[in-house]
C-alpha atoms as a PDB file:
ATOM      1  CA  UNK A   1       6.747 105.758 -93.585  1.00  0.00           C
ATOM      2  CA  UNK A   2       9.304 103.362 -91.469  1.00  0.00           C
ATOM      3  CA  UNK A   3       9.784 106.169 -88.756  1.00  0.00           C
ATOM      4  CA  UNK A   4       6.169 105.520 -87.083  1.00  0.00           C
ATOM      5  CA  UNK A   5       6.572 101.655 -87.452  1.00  0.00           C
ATOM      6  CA  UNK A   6      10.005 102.149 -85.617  1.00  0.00           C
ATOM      7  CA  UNK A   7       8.188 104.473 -82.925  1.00  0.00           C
ATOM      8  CA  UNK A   8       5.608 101.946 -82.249  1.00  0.00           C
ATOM      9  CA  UNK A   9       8.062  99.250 -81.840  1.00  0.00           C
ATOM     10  CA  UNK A  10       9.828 101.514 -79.358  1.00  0.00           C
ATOM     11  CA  UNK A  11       6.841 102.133 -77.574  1.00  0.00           C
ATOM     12  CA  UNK A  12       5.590  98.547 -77.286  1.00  0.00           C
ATOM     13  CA  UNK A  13       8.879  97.833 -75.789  1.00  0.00           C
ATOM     14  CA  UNK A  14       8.908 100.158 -72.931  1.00  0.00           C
ATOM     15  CA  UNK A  15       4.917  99.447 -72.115  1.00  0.00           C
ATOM     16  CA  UNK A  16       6.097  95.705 -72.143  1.00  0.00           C
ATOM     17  CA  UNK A  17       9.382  96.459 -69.775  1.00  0.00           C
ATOM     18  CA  UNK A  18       7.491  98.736 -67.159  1.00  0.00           C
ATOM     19  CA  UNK A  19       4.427  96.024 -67.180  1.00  0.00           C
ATOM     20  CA  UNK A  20       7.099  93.232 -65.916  1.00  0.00           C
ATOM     21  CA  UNK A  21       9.231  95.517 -63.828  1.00  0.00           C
ATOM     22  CA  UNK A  22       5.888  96.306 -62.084  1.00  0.00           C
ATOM     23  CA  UNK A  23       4.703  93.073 -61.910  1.00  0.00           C
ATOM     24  CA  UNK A  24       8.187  92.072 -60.379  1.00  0.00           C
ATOM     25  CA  UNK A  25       7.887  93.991 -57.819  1.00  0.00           C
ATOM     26  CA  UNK A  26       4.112  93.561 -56.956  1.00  0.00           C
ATOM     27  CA  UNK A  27       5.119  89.277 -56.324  1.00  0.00           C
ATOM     28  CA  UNK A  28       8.085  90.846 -54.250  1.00  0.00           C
ATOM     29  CA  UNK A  29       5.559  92.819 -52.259  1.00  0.00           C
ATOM     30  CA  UNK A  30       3.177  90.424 -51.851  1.00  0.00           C
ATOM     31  CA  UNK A  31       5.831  87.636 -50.985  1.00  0.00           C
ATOM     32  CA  UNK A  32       7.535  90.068 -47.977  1.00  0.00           C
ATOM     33  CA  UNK A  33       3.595  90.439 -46.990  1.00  0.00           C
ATOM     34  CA  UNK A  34       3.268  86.815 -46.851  1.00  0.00           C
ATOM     35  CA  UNK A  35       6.316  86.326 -44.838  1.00  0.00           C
ATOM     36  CA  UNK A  36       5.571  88.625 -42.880  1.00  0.00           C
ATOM     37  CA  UNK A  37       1.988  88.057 -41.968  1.00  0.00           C
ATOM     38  CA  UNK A  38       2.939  83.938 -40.835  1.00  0.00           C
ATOM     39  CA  UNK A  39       2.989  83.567 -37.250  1.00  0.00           C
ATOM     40  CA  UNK A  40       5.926  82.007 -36.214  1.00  0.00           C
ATOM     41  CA  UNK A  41       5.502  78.184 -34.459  1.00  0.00           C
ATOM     42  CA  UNK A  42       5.273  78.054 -30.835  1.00  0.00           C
ATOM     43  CA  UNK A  43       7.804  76.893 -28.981  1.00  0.00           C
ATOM     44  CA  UNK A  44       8.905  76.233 -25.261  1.00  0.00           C
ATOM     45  CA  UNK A  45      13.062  75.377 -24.216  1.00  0.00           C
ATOM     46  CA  UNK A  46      14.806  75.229 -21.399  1.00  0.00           C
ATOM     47  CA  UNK A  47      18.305  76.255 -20.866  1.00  0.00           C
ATOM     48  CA  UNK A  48      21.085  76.532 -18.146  1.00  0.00           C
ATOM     49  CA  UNK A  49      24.431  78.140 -18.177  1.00  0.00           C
ATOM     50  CA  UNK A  50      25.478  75.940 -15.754  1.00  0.00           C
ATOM     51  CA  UNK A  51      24.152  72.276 -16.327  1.00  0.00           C
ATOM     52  CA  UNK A  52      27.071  70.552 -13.976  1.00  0.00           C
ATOM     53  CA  UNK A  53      27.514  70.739 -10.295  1.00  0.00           C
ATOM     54  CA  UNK A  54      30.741  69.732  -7.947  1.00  0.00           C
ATOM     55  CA  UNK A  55      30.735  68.749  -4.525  1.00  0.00           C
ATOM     56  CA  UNK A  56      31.666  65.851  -2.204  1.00  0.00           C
ATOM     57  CA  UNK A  57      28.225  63.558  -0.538  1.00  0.00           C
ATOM     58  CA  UNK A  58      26.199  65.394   1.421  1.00  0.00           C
ATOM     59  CA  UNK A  59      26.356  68.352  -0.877  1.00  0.00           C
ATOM     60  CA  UNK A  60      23.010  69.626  -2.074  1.00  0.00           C
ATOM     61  CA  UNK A  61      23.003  70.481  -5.934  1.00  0.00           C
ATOM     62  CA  UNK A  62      20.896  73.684  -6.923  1.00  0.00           C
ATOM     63  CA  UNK A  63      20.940  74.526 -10.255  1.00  0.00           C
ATOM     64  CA  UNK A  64      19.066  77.450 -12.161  1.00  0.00           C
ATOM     65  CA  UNK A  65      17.272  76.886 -15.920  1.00  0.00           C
ATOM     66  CA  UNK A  66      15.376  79.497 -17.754  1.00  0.00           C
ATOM     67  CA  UNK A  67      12.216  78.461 -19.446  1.00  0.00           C
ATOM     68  CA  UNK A  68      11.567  80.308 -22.887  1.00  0.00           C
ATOM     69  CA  UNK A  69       7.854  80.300 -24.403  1.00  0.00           C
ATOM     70  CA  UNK A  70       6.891  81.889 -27.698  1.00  0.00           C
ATOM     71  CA  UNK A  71       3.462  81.546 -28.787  1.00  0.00           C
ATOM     72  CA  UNK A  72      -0.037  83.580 -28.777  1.00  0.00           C
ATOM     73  CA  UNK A  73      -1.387  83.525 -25.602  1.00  0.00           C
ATOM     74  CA  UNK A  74      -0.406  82.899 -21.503  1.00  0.00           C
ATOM     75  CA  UNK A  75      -0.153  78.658 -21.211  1.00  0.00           C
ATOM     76  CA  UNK A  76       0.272  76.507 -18.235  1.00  0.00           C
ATOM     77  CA  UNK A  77       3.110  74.404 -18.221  1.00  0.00           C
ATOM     78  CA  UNK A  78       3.424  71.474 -16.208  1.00  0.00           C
ATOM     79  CA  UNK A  79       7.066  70.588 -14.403  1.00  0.00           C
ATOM     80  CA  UNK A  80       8.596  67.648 -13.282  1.00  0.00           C
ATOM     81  CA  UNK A  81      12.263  66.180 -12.558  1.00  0.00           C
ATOM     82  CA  UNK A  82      13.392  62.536 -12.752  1.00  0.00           C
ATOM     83  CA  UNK A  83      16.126  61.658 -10.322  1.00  0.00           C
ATOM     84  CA  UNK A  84      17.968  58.621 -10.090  1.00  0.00           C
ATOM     85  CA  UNK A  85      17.484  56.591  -6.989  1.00  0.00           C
ATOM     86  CA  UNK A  86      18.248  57.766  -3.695  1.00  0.00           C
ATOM     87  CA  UNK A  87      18.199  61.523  -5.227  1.00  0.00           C
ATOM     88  CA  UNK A  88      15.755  63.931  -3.908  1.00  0.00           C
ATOM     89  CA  UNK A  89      14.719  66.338  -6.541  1.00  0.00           C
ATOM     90  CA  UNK A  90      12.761  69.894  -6.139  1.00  0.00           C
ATOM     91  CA  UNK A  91      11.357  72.380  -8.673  1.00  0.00           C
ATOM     92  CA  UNK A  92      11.108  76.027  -6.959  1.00  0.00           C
ATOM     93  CA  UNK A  93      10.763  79.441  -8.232  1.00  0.00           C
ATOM     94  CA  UNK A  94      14.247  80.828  -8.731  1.00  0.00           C
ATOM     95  CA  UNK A  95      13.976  83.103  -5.566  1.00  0.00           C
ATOM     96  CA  UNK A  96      11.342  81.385  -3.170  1.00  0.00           C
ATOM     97  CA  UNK A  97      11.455  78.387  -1.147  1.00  0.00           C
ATOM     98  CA  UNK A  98       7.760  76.976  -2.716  1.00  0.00           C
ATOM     99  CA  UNK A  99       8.022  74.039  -4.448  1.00  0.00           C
ATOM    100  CA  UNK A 100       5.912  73.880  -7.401  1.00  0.00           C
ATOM    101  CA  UNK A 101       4.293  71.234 -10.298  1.00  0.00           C
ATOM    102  CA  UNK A 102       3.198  73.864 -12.873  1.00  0.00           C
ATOM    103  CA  UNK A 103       4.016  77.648 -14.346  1.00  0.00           C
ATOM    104  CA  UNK A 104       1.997  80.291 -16.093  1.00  0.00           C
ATOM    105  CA  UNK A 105       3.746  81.596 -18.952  1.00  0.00           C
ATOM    106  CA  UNK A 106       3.251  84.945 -20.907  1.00  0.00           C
ATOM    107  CA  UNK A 107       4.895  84.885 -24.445  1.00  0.00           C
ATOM    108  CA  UNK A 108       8.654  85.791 -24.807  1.00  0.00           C
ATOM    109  CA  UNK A 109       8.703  86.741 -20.879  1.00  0.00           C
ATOM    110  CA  UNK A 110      11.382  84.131 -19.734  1.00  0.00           C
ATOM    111  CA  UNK A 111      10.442  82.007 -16.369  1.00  0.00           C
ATOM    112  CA  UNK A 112      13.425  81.179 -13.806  1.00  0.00           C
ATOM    113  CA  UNK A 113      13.322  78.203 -12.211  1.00  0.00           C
ATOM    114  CA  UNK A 114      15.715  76.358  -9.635  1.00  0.00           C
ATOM    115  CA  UNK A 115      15.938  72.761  -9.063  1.00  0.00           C
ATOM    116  CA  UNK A 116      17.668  71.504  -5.985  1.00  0.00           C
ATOM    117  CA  UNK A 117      19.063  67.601  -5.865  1.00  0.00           C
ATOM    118  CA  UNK A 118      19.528  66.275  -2.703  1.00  0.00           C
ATOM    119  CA  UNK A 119      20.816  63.070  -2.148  1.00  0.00           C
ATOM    120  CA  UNK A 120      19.182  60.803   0.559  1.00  0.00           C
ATOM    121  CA  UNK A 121      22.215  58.610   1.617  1.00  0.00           C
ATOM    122  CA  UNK A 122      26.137  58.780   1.289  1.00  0.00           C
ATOM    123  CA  UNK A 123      26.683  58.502  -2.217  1.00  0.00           C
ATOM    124  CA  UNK A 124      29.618  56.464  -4.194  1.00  0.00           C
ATOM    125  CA  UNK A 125      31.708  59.377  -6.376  1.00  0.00           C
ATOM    126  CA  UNK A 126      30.520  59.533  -9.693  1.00  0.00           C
ATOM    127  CA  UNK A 127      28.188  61.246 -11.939  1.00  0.00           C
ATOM    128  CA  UNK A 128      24.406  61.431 -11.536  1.00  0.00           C
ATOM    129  CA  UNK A 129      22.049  62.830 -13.893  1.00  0.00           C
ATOM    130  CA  UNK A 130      18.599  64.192 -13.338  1.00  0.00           C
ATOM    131  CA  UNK A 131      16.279  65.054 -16.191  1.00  0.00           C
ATOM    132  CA  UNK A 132      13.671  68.561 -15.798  1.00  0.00           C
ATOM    133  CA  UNK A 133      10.924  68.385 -17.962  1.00  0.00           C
ATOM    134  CA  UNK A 134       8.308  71.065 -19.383  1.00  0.00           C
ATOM    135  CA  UNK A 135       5.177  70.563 -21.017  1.00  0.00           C
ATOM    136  CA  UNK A 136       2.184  71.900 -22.409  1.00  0.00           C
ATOM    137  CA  UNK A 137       0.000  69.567 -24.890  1.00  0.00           C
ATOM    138  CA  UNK A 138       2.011  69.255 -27.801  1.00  0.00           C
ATOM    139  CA  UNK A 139       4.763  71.578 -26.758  1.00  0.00           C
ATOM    140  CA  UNK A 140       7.633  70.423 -24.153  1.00  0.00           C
ATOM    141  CA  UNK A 141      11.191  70.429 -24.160  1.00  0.00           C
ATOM    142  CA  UNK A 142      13.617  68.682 -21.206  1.00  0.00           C
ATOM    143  CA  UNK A 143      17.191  69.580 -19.946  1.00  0.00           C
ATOM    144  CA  UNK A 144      19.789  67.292 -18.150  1.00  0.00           C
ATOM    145  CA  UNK A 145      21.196  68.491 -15.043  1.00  0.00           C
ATOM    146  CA  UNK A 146      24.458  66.337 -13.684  1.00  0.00           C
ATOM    147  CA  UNK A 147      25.342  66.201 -10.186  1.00  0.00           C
ATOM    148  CA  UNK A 148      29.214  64.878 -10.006  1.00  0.00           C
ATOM    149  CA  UNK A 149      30.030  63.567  -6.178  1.00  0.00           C
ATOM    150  CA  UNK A 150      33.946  63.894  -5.400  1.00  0.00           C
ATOM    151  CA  UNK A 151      35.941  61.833  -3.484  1.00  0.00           C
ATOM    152  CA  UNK A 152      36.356  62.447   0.117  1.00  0.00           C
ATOM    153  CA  UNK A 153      39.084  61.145   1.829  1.00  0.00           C
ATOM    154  CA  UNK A 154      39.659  60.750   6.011  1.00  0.00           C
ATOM    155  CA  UNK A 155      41.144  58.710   8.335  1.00  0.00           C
ATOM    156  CA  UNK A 156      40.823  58.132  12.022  1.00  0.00           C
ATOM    157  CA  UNK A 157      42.767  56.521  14.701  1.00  0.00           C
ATOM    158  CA  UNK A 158      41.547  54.956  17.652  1.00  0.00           C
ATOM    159  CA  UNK A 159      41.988  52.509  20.411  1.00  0.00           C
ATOM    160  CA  UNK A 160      40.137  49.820  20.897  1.00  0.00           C
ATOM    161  CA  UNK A 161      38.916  50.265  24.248  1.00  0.00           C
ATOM    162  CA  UNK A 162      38.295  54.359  23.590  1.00  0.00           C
ATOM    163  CA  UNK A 163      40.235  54.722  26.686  1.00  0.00           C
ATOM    164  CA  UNK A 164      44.045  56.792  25.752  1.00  0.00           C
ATOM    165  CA  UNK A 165      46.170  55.829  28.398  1.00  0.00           C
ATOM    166  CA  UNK A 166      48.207  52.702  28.974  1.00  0.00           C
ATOM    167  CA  UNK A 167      50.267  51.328  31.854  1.00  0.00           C
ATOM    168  CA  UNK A 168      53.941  49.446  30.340  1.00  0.00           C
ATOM    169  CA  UNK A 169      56.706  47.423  32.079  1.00  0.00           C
ATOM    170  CA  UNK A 170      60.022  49.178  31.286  1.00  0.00           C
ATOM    171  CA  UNK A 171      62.576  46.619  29.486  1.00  0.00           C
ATOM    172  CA  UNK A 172      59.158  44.687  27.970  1.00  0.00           C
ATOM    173  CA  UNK A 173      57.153  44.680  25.058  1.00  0.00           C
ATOM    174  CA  UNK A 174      54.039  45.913  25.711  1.00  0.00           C
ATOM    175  CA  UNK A 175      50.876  45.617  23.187  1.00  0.00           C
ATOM    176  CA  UNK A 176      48.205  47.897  22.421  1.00  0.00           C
ATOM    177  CA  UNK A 177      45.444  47.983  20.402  1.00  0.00           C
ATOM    178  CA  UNK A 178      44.485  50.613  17.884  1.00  0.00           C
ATOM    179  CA  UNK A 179      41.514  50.745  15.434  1.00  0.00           C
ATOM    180  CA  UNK A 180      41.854  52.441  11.968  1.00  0.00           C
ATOM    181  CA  UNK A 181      39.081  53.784  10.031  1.00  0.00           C
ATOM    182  CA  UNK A 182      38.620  55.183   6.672  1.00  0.00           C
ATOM    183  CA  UNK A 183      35.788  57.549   6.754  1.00  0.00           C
ATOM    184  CA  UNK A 184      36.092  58.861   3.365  1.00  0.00           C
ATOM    185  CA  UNK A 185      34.078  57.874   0.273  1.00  0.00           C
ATOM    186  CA  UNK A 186      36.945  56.040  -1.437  1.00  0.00           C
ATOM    187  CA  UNK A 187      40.008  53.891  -1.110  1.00  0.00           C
ATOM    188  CA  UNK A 188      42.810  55.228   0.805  1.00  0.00           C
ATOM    189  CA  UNK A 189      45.980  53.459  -0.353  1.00  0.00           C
ATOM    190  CA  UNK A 190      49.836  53.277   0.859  1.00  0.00           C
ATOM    191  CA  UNK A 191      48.971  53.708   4.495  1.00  0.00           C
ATOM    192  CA  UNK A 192      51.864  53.971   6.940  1.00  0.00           C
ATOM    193  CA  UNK A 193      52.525  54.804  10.679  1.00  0.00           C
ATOM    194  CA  UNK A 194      55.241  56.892  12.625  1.00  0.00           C
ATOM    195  CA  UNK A 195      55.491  57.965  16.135  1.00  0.00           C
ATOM    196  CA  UNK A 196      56.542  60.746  18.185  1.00  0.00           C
ATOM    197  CA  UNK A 197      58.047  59.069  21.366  1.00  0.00           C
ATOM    198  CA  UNK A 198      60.821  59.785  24.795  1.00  0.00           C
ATOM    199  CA  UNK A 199      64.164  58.716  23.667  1.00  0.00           C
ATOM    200  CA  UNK A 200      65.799  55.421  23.790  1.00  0.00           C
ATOM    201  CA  UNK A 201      61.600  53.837  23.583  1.00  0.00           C
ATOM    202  CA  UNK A 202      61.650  51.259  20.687  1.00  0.00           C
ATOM    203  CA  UNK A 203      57.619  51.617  19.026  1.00  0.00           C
ATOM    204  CA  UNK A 204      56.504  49.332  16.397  1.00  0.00           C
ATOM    205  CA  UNK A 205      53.553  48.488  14.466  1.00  0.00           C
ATOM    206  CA  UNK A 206      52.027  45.243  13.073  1.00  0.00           C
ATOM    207  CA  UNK A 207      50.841  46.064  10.429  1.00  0.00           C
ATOM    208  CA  UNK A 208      53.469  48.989   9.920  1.00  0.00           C
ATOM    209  CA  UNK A 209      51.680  49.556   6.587  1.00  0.00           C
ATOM    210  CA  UNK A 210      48.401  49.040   5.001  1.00  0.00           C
ATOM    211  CA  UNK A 211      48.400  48.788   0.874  1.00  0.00           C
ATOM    212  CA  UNK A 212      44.371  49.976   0.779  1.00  0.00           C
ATOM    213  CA  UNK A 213      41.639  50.349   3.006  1.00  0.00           C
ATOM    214  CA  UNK A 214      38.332  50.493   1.294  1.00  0.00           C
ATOM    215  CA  UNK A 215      35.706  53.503   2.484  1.00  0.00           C
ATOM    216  CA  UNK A 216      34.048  52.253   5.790  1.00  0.00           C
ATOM    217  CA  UNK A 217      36.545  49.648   6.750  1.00  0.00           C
ATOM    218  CA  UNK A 218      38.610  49.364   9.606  1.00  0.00           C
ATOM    219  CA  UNK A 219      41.466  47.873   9.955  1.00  0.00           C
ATOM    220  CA  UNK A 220      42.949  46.679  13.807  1.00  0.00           C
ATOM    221  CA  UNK A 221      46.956  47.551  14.273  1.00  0.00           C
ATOM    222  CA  UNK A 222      49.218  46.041  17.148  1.00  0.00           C
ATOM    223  CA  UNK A 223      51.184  48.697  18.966  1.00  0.00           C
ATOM    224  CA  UNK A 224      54.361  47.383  20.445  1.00  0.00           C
ATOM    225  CA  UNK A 225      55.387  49.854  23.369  1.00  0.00           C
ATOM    226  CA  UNK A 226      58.704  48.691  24.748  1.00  0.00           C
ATOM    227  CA  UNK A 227      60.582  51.693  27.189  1.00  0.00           C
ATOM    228  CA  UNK A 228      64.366  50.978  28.321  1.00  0.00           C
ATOM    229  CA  UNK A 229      65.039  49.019  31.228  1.00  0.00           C
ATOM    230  CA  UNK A 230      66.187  51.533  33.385  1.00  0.00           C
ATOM    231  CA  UNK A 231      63.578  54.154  32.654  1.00  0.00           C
ATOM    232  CA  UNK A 232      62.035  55.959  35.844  1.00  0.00           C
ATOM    233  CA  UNK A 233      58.900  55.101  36.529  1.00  0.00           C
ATOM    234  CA  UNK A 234      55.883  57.618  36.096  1.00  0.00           C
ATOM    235  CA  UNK A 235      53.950  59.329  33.027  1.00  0.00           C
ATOM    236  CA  UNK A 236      55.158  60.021  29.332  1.00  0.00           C
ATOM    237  CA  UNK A 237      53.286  61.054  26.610  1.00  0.00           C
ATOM    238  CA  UNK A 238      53.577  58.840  23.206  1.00  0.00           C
ATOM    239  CA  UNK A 239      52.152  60.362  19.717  1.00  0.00           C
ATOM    240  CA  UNK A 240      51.358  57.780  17.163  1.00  0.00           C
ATOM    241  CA  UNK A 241      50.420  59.219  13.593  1.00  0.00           C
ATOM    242  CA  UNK A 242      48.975  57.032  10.640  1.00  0.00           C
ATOM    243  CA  UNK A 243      49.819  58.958   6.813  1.00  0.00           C
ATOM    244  CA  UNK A 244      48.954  59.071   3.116  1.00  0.00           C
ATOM    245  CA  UNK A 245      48.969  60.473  -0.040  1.00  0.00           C
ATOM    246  CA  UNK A 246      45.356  62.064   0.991  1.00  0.00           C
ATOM    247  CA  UNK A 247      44.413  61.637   4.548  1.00  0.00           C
ATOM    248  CA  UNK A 248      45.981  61.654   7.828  1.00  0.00           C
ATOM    249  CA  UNK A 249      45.209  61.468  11.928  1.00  0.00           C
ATOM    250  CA  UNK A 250      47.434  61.317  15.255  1.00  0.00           C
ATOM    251  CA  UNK A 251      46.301  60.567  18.716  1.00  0.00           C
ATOM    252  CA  UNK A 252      48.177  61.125  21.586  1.00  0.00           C
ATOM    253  CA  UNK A 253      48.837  58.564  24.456  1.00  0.00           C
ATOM    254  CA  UNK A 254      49.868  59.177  28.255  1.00  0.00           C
ATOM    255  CA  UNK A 255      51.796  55.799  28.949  1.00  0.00           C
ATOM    256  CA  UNK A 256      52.778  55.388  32.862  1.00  0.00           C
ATOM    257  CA  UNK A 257      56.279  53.227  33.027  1.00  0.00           C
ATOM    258  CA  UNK A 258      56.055  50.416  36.206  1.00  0.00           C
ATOM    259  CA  UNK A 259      58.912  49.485  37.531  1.00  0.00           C
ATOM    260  CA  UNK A 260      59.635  45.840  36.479  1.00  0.00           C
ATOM    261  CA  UNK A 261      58.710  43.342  38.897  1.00  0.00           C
ATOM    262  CA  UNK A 262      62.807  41.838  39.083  1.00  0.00           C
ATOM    263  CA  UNK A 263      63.566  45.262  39.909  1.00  0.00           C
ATOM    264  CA  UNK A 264      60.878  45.389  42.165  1.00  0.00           C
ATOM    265  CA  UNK A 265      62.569  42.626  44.077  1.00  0.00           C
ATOM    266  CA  UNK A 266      66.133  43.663  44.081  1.00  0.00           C
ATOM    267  CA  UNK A 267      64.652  46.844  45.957  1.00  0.00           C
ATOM    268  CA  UNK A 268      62.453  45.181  48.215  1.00  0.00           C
ATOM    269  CA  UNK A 269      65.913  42.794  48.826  1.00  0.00           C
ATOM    270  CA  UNK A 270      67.980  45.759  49.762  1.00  0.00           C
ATOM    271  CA  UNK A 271      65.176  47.384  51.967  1.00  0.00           C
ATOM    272  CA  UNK A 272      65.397  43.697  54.019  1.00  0.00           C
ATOM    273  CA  UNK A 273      69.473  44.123  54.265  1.00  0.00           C
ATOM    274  CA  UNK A 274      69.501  47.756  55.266  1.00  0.00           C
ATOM    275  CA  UNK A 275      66.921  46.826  57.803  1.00  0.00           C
ATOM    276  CA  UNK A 276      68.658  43.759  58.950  1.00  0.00           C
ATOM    277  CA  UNK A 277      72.066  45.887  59.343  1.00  0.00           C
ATOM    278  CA  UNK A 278      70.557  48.247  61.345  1.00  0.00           C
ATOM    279  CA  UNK A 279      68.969  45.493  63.558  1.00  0.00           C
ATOM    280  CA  UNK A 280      72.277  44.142  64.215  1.00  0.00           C
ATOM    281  CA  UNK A 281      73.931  47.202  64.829  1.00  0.00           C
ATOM    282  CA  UNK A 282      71.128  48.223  67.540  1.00  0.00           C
ATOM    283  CA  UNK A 283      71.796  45.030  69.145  1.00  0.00           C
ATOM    284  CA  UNK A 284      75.742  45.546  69.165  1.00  0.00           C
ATOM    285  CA  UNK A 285      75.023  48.742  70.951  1.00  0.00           C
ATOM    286  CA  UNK A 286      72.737  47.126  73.056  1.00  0.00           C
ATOM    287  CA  UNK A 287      74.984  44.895  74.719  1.00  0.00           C
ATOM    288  CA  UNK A 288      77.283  47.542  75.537  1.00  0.00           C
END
């Protein structure tokens, strides 16, 4: 009599351990059918491999940004770029010229798009940051772009009447006027001046060095051109050369040597007694 009580009991607890492991695994199905049957959010981003630019002012920027959409249907998306001042910015297609306000999107079919900064002026080195926007009613997204401007460094040497040739008196010294300019976009500091010159010619400068000159300064240097004495009079050719750590410029002079006016006199003086030697000697003949 206890063997079908036993088998009973054995029976209700199978039935009872297939019902849960069945109804386990229904809630398993019906949770990977719910998972799988919610749409996932839509969503628009932007995104650049490379979001900074180099170059020194008057470089134009161009930088390329993919647009991403997911969603359920094409959308229009309205662009635009904020600049800082004096910045030009345009939103193109990534391989046209157009520019453009707006893009139709398809779902998960990336967009390339190329924005070109352009600044309007010379620009002070730094870092400037423009901002490209996307947006759709509630869905947008925005990505910085950074233009860095380098420092450019140049300087130029010039006289001040533009012309380059100079007459001297030998034995004297004899000034000149040069112009320097920095026409970089920064400082130039430890500034200092040589010359290539005939031997025996003493050249100086005042100043004969300039600590700093700040971008689009000048700055006006006294050349002191002082040839021997007994140079021969007629054309030489002078090189002055300004130097730094970043920039440099020469400029070559043709410098014609006078003969000094005391010298000028003992030859005229010696002319008159050759002359009046001569005279006296035709008149000795004469009288013979």
């Amino acid at each position: 009599m206890k063997k079908p009580r036993i088998t009973y009991f054995l029976i209700s607890v199978i039935t009872l351990t297939v019902f849960l492991a069945f109804s386990s695994y229904g809630v398993v199905l019906a949770q990977e059918e719910t998972t799988e049957e919610a749409p996932p959010p839509e969503e628009i981003k932007l995104s650049t491999t490379y979001p900074v630019r180099r170059g020194p002012s008057g470089t134009t920027f161009e930088f390329k940004v993919e647009a991403s959409y997911r969603g359920e249907g094409e959308r229009t998306f309205d662009l635009s770029a904020k600049a800082r001042e004096g910045w030009y910015a345009s939103i193109q297609p990534a391989y046209e010229q157009t520019e453009i306000a707006a893009v139709r999107m398809r779902p998960f079919s990336p967009e390339s798009l190329k924005i070109v900064l352009i600044p309007l002026k010379n620009m002070s080195p730094g870092e400037y940051v423009a901002t490209l926007e996307i947006s759709s009613g509630d869905l947008r997204d925005s990505i910085d772009l950074k233009a860095v401007i380098t420092a450019t460094y140049k300087l130029a040497l010039s006289t001040s009447t533009g012309r380059l040739n100079t007459s001297v008196t030998a034995g004297e010294d004899n000034h000149f006027a040069l112009i320097l300019a920095n026409q970089g976009s920064d400082a130039i500091e430890n500034i200092s001046f040589s010359s290539d010159k005939p031997e025996g010619w003493s050249i100086t400068f005042k100043p004969d060095k300039v600590e700093s000159l700040e971008a689009g300064k000048t700055q006006e240097v006294d050349l002191t051109i002082n040839p021997p004495g007994k140079t021969i009079a007629g054309d030489y050719a002078v090189t002055v050369k300004v130097t730094s750590d970043n920039a440099s410029d020469d400029l070559e002079l043709r410098i014609t040597v006078l003969t000094p006016s005391l010298w000028g006199w003992v030859g005229v003086g010696i002319v008159l007694i050759v002359v009046g030697g001569l005279a006296v000697v035709f008149v000795r003949l004469g009288r013979r």
